[in-house]
Structure formats: C-alpha cells, structure tokens
C-alpha cells in the first residue's frame, strides 16, 4: 500500500539569520563573477581557502578534526547563500559535501586526522571515482578491479565523468575487490588515492564549449596501501549509497540556474516577465521547503532516501525549466563572451542543463526509488 513520505516541511532556527547576514556581507566584498552551475564549473581554490578561514567548510565536522561542530541546517544556510550568489565553490564542493562526512563515518583515526582538517581549511579537494565507461546507473557493475598484493591493493580500470579530478588532491575510488557471487552488491570496496600518483593518469574530457570539468581517470596497477582503504573491504556498496543520500537533496539541486531568475527579475519591465519571475520563485520556495525538510531529517540521523530522490527529480527539472522560462521572456541570446551578464549566464545554463538530470543518479533511476518506496510495483 502506497504511503507518502513522513517529512515535515523544513524550517530554519531563527539564529541562522545572523549567519546568513555574515555570509552575504562576506560575499559582497568578494571579487568573483557570478555564474550558473557554480558548484560544478566555478572552481577557485583561493576562494575555497577563504571560505575555510571563515569556518564555512567542514562545518558539521567535529572540532577535533578541524571542523566547526555546526548543524546541517547552519551548513544549509551557508551553501544556499553561496549558490544563490553564483560563487566559485566547485573546487571544494565534493570534499565538503560528501567525502568529509564519509571519512568521518567510515575512516580510520589516521585518515580522519590526515584529511578532515585539510578539507575544512579548503586545502584538500577530492574527486569521486564511481562511474565507468559501461557503468553509470548500474553502479554495482563497476569493473575497476582491486587486486590483493602484499601490504595493500593494486587498482586496474577506468573511471569517467570524474568532475574536478584535474584539481583534486585525492580521488575516492569504488572498485571490485572480490567477485560478486550471488549478491552483486557484495565484494565492492572504496579506496583513497592521493593525486598525482604513479599508475594513475588523469585525462581531460572537454565539454562541447571547450570547458574542462570532466576527466577520464585510468588506473594502471596503482598501489594503494591498506591504510588507504576507506571502511571495511567488501562494504563499499553500503558506504557509497549512504554518500549518495548527502548528494541528492541539497540546495544545489534547485539553485544551479538561480542566477538567471535574479538577472531576469532585474530587467522584468513588462507584466509577463514579472509574472514569470513570481511563478518561478513560488515554485522554488516550495522545493526549498522540501529540501530543508530532508536536511532536517538528516540532522536527526534519519536516512530520508525517498524524499531526497523526490527533491532531486523535481528540483533538477525545475532548474531546467528556469532556463526555458527565462529564454521565453527575454530577447537576449546566450553568448559566453558577452559583456551582458544575462547573455553569459544563459550560455552557461544552456551548456550545463543536460547534466542536471543525469549527475548524482539519473531522474529515471530516482523515480524507480520513489516508486519502490511508495510500494508501487
Ligand atoms: C555534470 C556531471 C558530473 C558528473 N560527475 C561525476 C563524478 O564526479 N564522478 C562520477 O563517478 N560520475 C560522475 N558523473 C556521472 C554520472 O553519475 C552518470 O552519468 C550517471 O550515473 C548516469 O550514468 P551513465 O552516464 O552511464 O548513463 P546510463 O546509466 O547508461 O543511462 C543512460 C540512460 O538510460 C536510463 N536508464 C539506465 N538504467 C535505467 C533503468 N534501470 N530504468 C530506467 N532508465 C534507465 C538512464 O536514466 C539514462 O537516461 C557525472 C555526470 C554528469 C552529467
């Protein structure tokens, strides 16, 4: 029998208002050019370090690991402001969002000491090596192999669509360490590989625009000592799926094209455009409440997989519709080299839109999760 997700619409504690004001004040003094999809394409390591100095990276990590012991809702406020401003947060996004929490949950004391303080300072960026040429949605079919050798493991295989690997100080790799047998989720493990490393080649995969965000990462017998296994050998599937819960429902699944709404609002001088801005903001507000609800459930230690999948499906489709709506209400054409911020932002959004519903698990896969969660066969 189908049941609706048990989730309160999110609310933020009143004390977060002062934090929001501080982030806004900081951003007003930062000399960046706002961009769409800034969390994937807007990398600026120096900006990441400045955020680290403010205490806005590794916010939820404990102080003994260089973090700040803040709540997920406080982190929500900070990243919401950074995304709304189109700030260059791409360099640290993956390490701050999911690798830090995963090392905290699964790592050894040595791994926590080595990586978490550096993540919180904005000095250690991670890439995620999950997808492969023949393995995306069906992640359990990964063919990158971890071969047991004295003192550790040797990795053989190829990862693709690896965002930011060319800037990363390390990559977290999902590999098969034992054959699957009857349970295809068994025999998978995660390995931390500091970069650059012998036996690892990072090659750019350029976007049609010429932009370099993706990479192919080839492992040709790279050695990983036992000390760099993350969690338990064979426990990779559980660890990876827990990581994906952090990945799917945050404000970055709603706000990748928010800059376009802002720019249209600034020049909405006819009723149709003003109505369009109002309609988009009303929908954004409802989605934001749902995203906040998931953040609140995560803060209570729950694993709200179904609502997180819903937020990502609805949110990423909304991000795409923003682009179409804005194009309908302006004569400005997308132009990456234009002096007009709207023309530039449109060009960035049009180029990145196809990825919105793919990255972090495609929407078709997410709808499967929702349908199964509601008991639909
Ligand atoms: C911008 C961007 C950044 C990315 N960054 C990273 C990264 O940093 N690290 C990383 O590891 N990966 C990354 N990826 C890869 C991403 O995770 C995969 O693209 C995604 O999981 C889909 O896998 P695939 O591309 O192999 O497509 P496929 O799995 O081959 O899917 C192709 C199509 O078939 C549909 N489909 C597949 N199976 C089913 C099913 N069972 N039911 C219904 N429909 C189905 C899919 O929905 C999709 O439309 C990134 C992708 C993008 C677009």
PDB file of N, CA and C and ligand atoms in Angstrom, residues 37 40 94 127-139 159-164 214 247 352 354-365, ligand 1:
ATOM      1  N   UNK A  37      25.494  27.220 -12.368  1.00  0.00           N
ATOM      2  CA  UNK A  37      26.097  25.911 -12.115  1.00  0.00           C
ATOM      3  C   UNK A  37      27.482  26.051 -11.480  1.00  0.00           C
ATOM      4  N   UNK A  40      29.642  23.152  -9.994  1.00  0.00           N
ATOM      5  CA  UNK A  40      30.387  22.206 -10.834  1.00  0.00           C
ATOM      6  C   UNK A  40      31.466  22.911 -11.650  1.00  0.00           C
ATOM      7  N   UNK A  94      32.766  18.694  -3.605  1.00  0.00           N
ATOM      8  CA  UNK A  94      32.604  17.254  -3.336  1.00  0.00           C
ATOM      9  C   UNK A  94      33.229  16.871  -1.999  1.00  0.00           C
ATOM     10  N   UNK A 127      38.008  14.087  -5.698  1.00  0.00           N
ATOM     11  CA  UNK A 127      37.139  13.705  -6.813  1.00  0.00           C
ATOM     12  C   UNK A 127      36.501  12.364  -6.456  1.00  0.00           C
ATOM     13  N   UNK A 128      35.391  12.063  -7.141  1.00  0.00           N
ATOM     14  CA  UNK A 128      34.651  10.829  -6.874  1.00  0.00           C
ATOM     15  C   UNK A 128      34.779   9.905  -8.081  1.00  0.00           C
ATOM     16  N   UNK A 129      35.381   8.753  -7.889  1.00  0.00           N
ATOM     17  CA  UNK A 129      35.551   7.784  -8.982  1.00  0.00           C
ATOM     18  C   UNK A 129      34.552   6.653  -8.863  1.00  0.00           C
ATOM     19  N   UNK A 130      33.314   6.948  -9.268  1.00  0.00           N
ATOM     20  CA  UNK A 130      32.292   5.897  -9.282  1.00  0.00           C
ATOM     21  C   UNK A 130      32.031   5.438 -10.717  1.00  0.00           C
ATOM     22  N   UNK A 131      31.588   6.362 -11.593  1.00  0.00           N
ATOM     23  CA  UNK A 131      31.131   5.973 -12.932  1.00  0.00           C
ATOM     24  C   UNK A 131      32.286   5.447 -13.800  1.00  0.00           C
ATOM     25  N   UNK A 132      31.917   4.544 -14.722  1.00  0.00           N
ATOM     26  CA  UNK A 132      32.885   3.968 -15.667  1.00  0.00           C
ATOM     27  C   UNK A 132      32.272   3.992 -17.065  1.00  0.00           C
ATOM     28  N   UNK A 133      33.065   3.682 -18.103  1.00  0.00           N
ATOM     29  CA  UNK A 133      32.517   3.740 -19.463  1.00  0.00           C
ATOM     30  C   UNK A 133      31.248   2.893 -19.634  1.00  0.00           C
ATOM     31  N   UNK A 134      31.156   1.738 -18.966  1.00  0.00           N
ATOM     32  CA  UNK A 134      29.955   0.904 -19.121  1.00  0.00           C
ATOM     33  C   UNK A 134      29.188   0.767 -17.815  1.00  0.00           C
ATOM     34  N   UNK A 135      29.380   1.704 -16.927  1.00  0.00           N
ATOM     35  CA  UNK A 135      28.741   1.548 -15.623  1.00  0.00           C
ATOM     36  C   UNK A 135      28.424   2.916 -15.027  1.00  0.00           C
ATOM     37  N   UNK A 136      27.143   3.280 -15.084  1.00  0.00           N
ATOM     38  CA  UNK A 136      26.730   4.562 -14.525  1.00  0.00           C
ATOM     39  C   UNK A 136      25.570   4.321 -13.578  1.00  0.00           C
ATOM     40  N   UNK A 137      24.372   4.203 -14.161  1.00  0.00           N
ATOM     41  CA  UNK A 137      23.190   3.934 -13.327  1.00  0.00           C
ATOM     42  C   UNK A 137      23.348   2.616 -12.585  1.00  0.00           C
ATOM     43  N   UNK A 138      23.874   1.631 -13.273  1.00  0.00           N
ATOM     44  CA  UNK A 138      24.047   0.318 -12.649  1.00  0.00           C
ATOM     45  C   UNK A 138      25.439   0.255 -12.025  1.00  0.00           C
ATOM     46  N   UNK A 139      25.580   0.964 -10.915  1.00  0.00           N
ATOM     47  CA  UNK A 139      26.907   1.166 -10.314  1.00  0.00           C
ATOM     48  C   UNK A 139      27.520  -0.146  -9.818  1.00  0.00           C
ATOM     49  N   UNK A 159      37.840   5.168 -14.854  1.00  0.00           N
ATOM     50  CA  UNK A 159      36.676   5.924 -14.402  1.00  0.00           C
ATOM     51  C   UNK A 159      36.416   7.058 -15.399  1.00  0.00           C
ATOM     52  N   UNK A 160      35.153   7.432 -15.583  1.00  0.00           N
ATOM     53  CA  UNK A 160      34.844   8.564 -16.482  1.00  0.00           C
ATOM     54  C   UNK A 160      33.905   9.559 -15.816  1.00  0.00           C
ATOM     55  N   UNK A 161      33.797  10.714 -16.459  1.00  0.00           N
ATOM     56  CA  UNK A 161      32.954  11.825 -15.976  1.00  0.00           C
ATOM     57  C   UNK A 161      33.401  12.252 -14.578  1.00  0.00           C
ATOM     58  N   UNK A 162      34.699  12.129 -14.297  1.00  0.00           N
ATOM     59  CA  UNK A 162      35.180  12.417 -12.956  1.00  0.00           C
ATOM     60  C   UNK A 162      35.368  13.930 -12.819  1.00  0.00           C
ATOM     61  N   UNK A 163      34.387  14.568 -12.195  1.00  0.00           N
ATOM     62  CA  UNK A 163      34.404  16.035 -12.069  1.00  0.00           C
ATOM     63  C   UNK A 163      35.598  16.463 -11.225  1.00  0.00           C
ATOM     64  N   UNK A 164      36.321  17.450 -11.727  1.00  0.00           N
ATOM     65  CA  UNK A 164      37.366  18.100 -10.930  1.00  0.00           C
ATOM     66  C   UNK A 164      38.583  17.259 -10.608  1.00  0.00           C
ATOM     67  N   UNK A 214      35.218  17.694 -16.613  1.00  0.00           N
ATOM     68  CA  UNK A 214      35.239  16.229 -16.519  1.00  0.00           C
ATOM     69  C   UNK A 214      36.626  15.677 -16.815  1.00  0.00           C
ATOM     70  N   UNK A 247      24.216  13.530  -1.373  1.00  0.00           N
ATOM     71  CA  UNK A 247      24.458  14.137  -2.671  1.00  0.00           C
ATOM     72  C   UNK A 247      23.176  14.609  -3.333  1.00  0.00           C
ATOM     73  N   UNK A 352      25.081  23.590 -19.546  1.00  0.00           N
ATOM     74  CA  UNK A 352      25.126  22.666 -18.410  1.00  0.00           C
ATOM     75  C   UNK A 352      23.811  21.920 -18.188  1.00  0.00           C
ATOM     76  N   UNK A 354      21.853  19.824 -19.787  1.00  0.00           N
ATOM     77  CA  UNK A 354      21.665  18.373 -19.991  1.00  0.00           C
ATOM     78  C   UNK A 354      22.181  17.524 -18.837  1.00  0.00           C
ATOM     79  N   UNK A 355      23.153  18.025 -18.101  1.00  0.00           N
ATOM     80  CA  UNK A 355      23.718  17.240 -16.992  1.00  0.00           C
ATOM     81  C   UNK A 355      22.883  17.258 -15.720  1.00  0.00           C
ATOM     82  N   UNK A 356      21.968  18.233 -15.601  1.00  0.00           N
ATOM     83  CA  UNK A 356      21.267  18.396 -14.317  1.00  0.00           C
ATOM     84  C   UNK A 356      20.530  17.128 -13.884  1.00  0.00           C
ATOM     85  N   UNK A 357      19.847  16.491 -14.857  1.00  0.00           N
ATOM     86  CA  UNK A 357      19.026  15.328 -14.502  1.00  0.00           C
ATOM     87  C   UNK A 357      19.812  14.009 -14.608  1.00  0.00           C
ATOM     88  N   UNK A 358      21.122  14.120 -14.914  1.00  0.00           N
ATOM     89  CA  UNK A 358      21.951  12.899 -15.008  1.00  0.00           C
ATOM     90  C   UNK A 358      22.836  12.723 -13.777  1.00  0.00           C
ATOM     91  N   UNK A 359      23.528  13.825 -13.400  1.00  0.00           N
ATOM     92  CA  UNK A 359      24.553  13.700 -12.354  1.00  0.00           C
ATOM     93  C   UNK A 359      23.925  13.304 -11.015  1.00  0.00           C
ATOM     94  N   UNK A 360      24.683  12.493 -10.269  1.00  0.00           N
ATOM     95  CA  UNK A 360      24.196  12.055  -8.949  1.00  0.00           C
ATOM     96  C   UNK A 360      23.093  11.016  -9.032  1.00  0.00           C
ATOM     97  N   UNK A 361      22.950  10.363 -10.186  1.00  0.00           N
ATOM     98  CA  UNK A 361      21.863   9.381 -10.365  1.00  0.00           C
ATOM     99  C   UNK A 361      20.788   9.994 -11.243  1.00  0.00           C
ATOM    100  N   UNK A 362      20.466   9.329 -12.361  1.00  0.00           N
ATOM    101  CA  UNK A 362      19.525   9.943 -13.310  1.00  0.00           C
ATOM    102  C   UNK A 362      18.112   9.987 -12.719  1.00  0.00           C
ATOM    103  N   UNK A 363      17.288  10.864 -13.284  1.00  0.00           N
ATOM    104  CA  UNK A 363      15.937  11.014 -12.744  1.00  0.00           C
ATOM    105  C   UNK A 363      15.106   9.747 -12.929  1.00  0.00           C
ATOM    106  N   UNK A 364      15.389   8.994 -13.998  1.00  0.00           N
ATOM    107  CA  UNK A 364      14.638   7.745 -14.185  1.00  0.00           C
ATOM    108  C   UNK A 364      14.931   6.780 -13.030  1.00  0.00           C
ATOM    109  N   UNK A 365      16.205   6.711 -12.665  1.00  0.00           N
ATOM    110  CA  UNK A 365      16.593   5.831 -11.550  1.00  0.00           C
ATOM    111  C   UNK A 365      15.956   6.323 -10.244  1.00  0.00           C
TER     112      UNK A 365
HETATM  113  C1  LIG B   1      27.695  17.012 -14.820  1.00  0.00           C
HETATM  114  C2  LIG B   1      28.033  15.595 -14.431  1.00  0.00           C
HETATM  115  C3  LIG B   1      29.008  15.388 -13.450  1.00  0.00           C
HETATM  116  C4  LIG B   1      29.353  14.061 -13.096  1.00  0.00           C
HETATM  117  N1  LIG B   1      30.343  13.866 -12.169  1.00  0.00           N
HETATM  118  C5  LIG B   1      30.685  12.596 -11.825  1.00  0.00           C
HETATM  119  C6  LIG B   1      31.729  12.371 -10.888  1.00  0.00           C
HETATM  120  O1  LIG B   1      32.362  13.321 -10.390  1.00  0.00           O
HETATM  121  N2  LIG B   1      32.062  11.100 -10.569  1.00  0.00           N
HETATM  122  C7  LIG B   1      31.391  10.021 -11.104  1.00  0.00           C
HETATM  123  O2  LIG B   1      31.708   8.899 -10.740  1.00  0.00           O
HETATM  124  N3  LIG B   1      30.404  10.193 -12.030  1.00  0.00           N
HETATM  125  C8  LIG B   1      30.049  11.472 -12.399  1.00  0.00           C
HETATM  126  N4  LIG B   1      29.057  11.666 -13.330  1.00  0.00           N
HETATM  127  C9  LIG B   1      28.456  10.509 -14.000  1.00  0.00           C
HETATM  128  C10 LIG B   1      27.008  10.259 -13.577  1.00  0.00           C
HETATM  129  O3  LIG B   1      26.962   9.739 -12.274  1.00  0.00           O
HETATM  130  C11 LIG B   1      26.415   9.284 -14.613  1.00  0.00           C
HETATM  131  O4  LIG B   1      26.343   9.994 -15.837  1.00  0.00           O
HETATM  132  C12 LIG B   1      25.034   8.807 -14.226  1.00  0.00           C
HETATM  133  O5  LIG B   1      25.079   7.979 -13.093  1.00  0.00           O
HETATM  134  C13 LIG B   1      24.373   8.019 -15.390  1.00  0.00           C
HETATM  135  O6  LIG B   1      25.223   7.018 -15.849  1.00  0.00           O
HETATM  136  P1  LIG B   1      25.557   6.877 -17.420  1.00  0.00           P
HETATM  137  O7  LIG B   1      26.026   8.203 -17.909  1.00  0.00           O
HETATM  138  O8  LIG B   1      26.479   5.708 -17.569  1.00  0.00           O
HETATM  139  O9  LIG B   1      24.165   6.591 -18.119  1.00  0.00           O
HETATM  140  P2  LIG B   1      23.402   5.187 -18.207  1.00  0.00           P
HETATM  141  O10 LIG B   1      23.404   4.526 -16.887  1.00  0.00           O
HETATM  142  O11 LIG B   1      23.970   4.432 -19.368  1.00  0.00           O
HETATM  143  O12 LIG B   1      21.944   5.658 -18.550  1.00  0.00           O
HETATM  144  C14 LIG B   1      21.561   6.100 -19.856  1.00  0.00           C
HETATM  145  C15 LIG B   1      20.063   6.400 -19.836  1.00  0.00           C
HETATM  146  O13 LIG B   1      19.333   5.164 -19.545  1.00  0.00           O
HETATM  147  C16 LIG B   1      18.473   5.363 -18.419  1.00  0.00           C
HETATM  148  N5  LIG B   1      18.446   4.155 -17.585  1.00  0.00           N
HETATM  149  C17 LIG B   1      19.505   3.398 -17.215  1.00  0.00           C
HETATM  150  N6  LIG B   1      19.096   2.386 -16.415  1.00  0.00           N
HETATM  151  C18 LIG B   1      17.747   2.521 -16.263  1.00  0.00           C
HETATM  152  C19 LIG B   1      16.746   1.801 -15.532  1.00  0.00           C
HETATM  153  N7  LIG B   1      17.057   0.736 -14.797  1.00  0.00           N
HETATM  154  N8  LIG B   1      15.471   2.244 -15.614  1.00  0.00           N
HETATM  155  C20 LIG B   1      15.133   3.337 -16.357  1.00  0.00           C
HETATM  156  N9  LIG B   1      16.040   4.052 -17.080  1.00  0.00           N
HETATM  157  C21 LIG B   1      17.330   3.663 -17.020  1.00  0.00           C
HETATM  158  C22 LIG B   1      19.117   6.487 -17.627  1.00  0.00           C
HETATM  159  O14 LIG B   1      18.158   7.174 -16.844  1.00  0.00           O
HETATM  160  C23 LIG B   1      19.656   7.399 -18.749  1.00  0.00           C
HETATM  161  O15 LIG B   1      18.652   8.255 -19.243  1.00  0.00           O
HETATM  162  C24 LIG B   1      28.703  12.961 -13.721  1.00  0.00           C
HETATM  163  C25 LIG B   1      27.723  13.200 -14.703  1.00  0.00           C
HETATM  164  C26 LIG B   1      27.399  14.482 -15.055  1.00  0.00           C
HETATM  165  C27 LIG B   1      26.356  14.700 -16.134  1.00  0.00           C
END
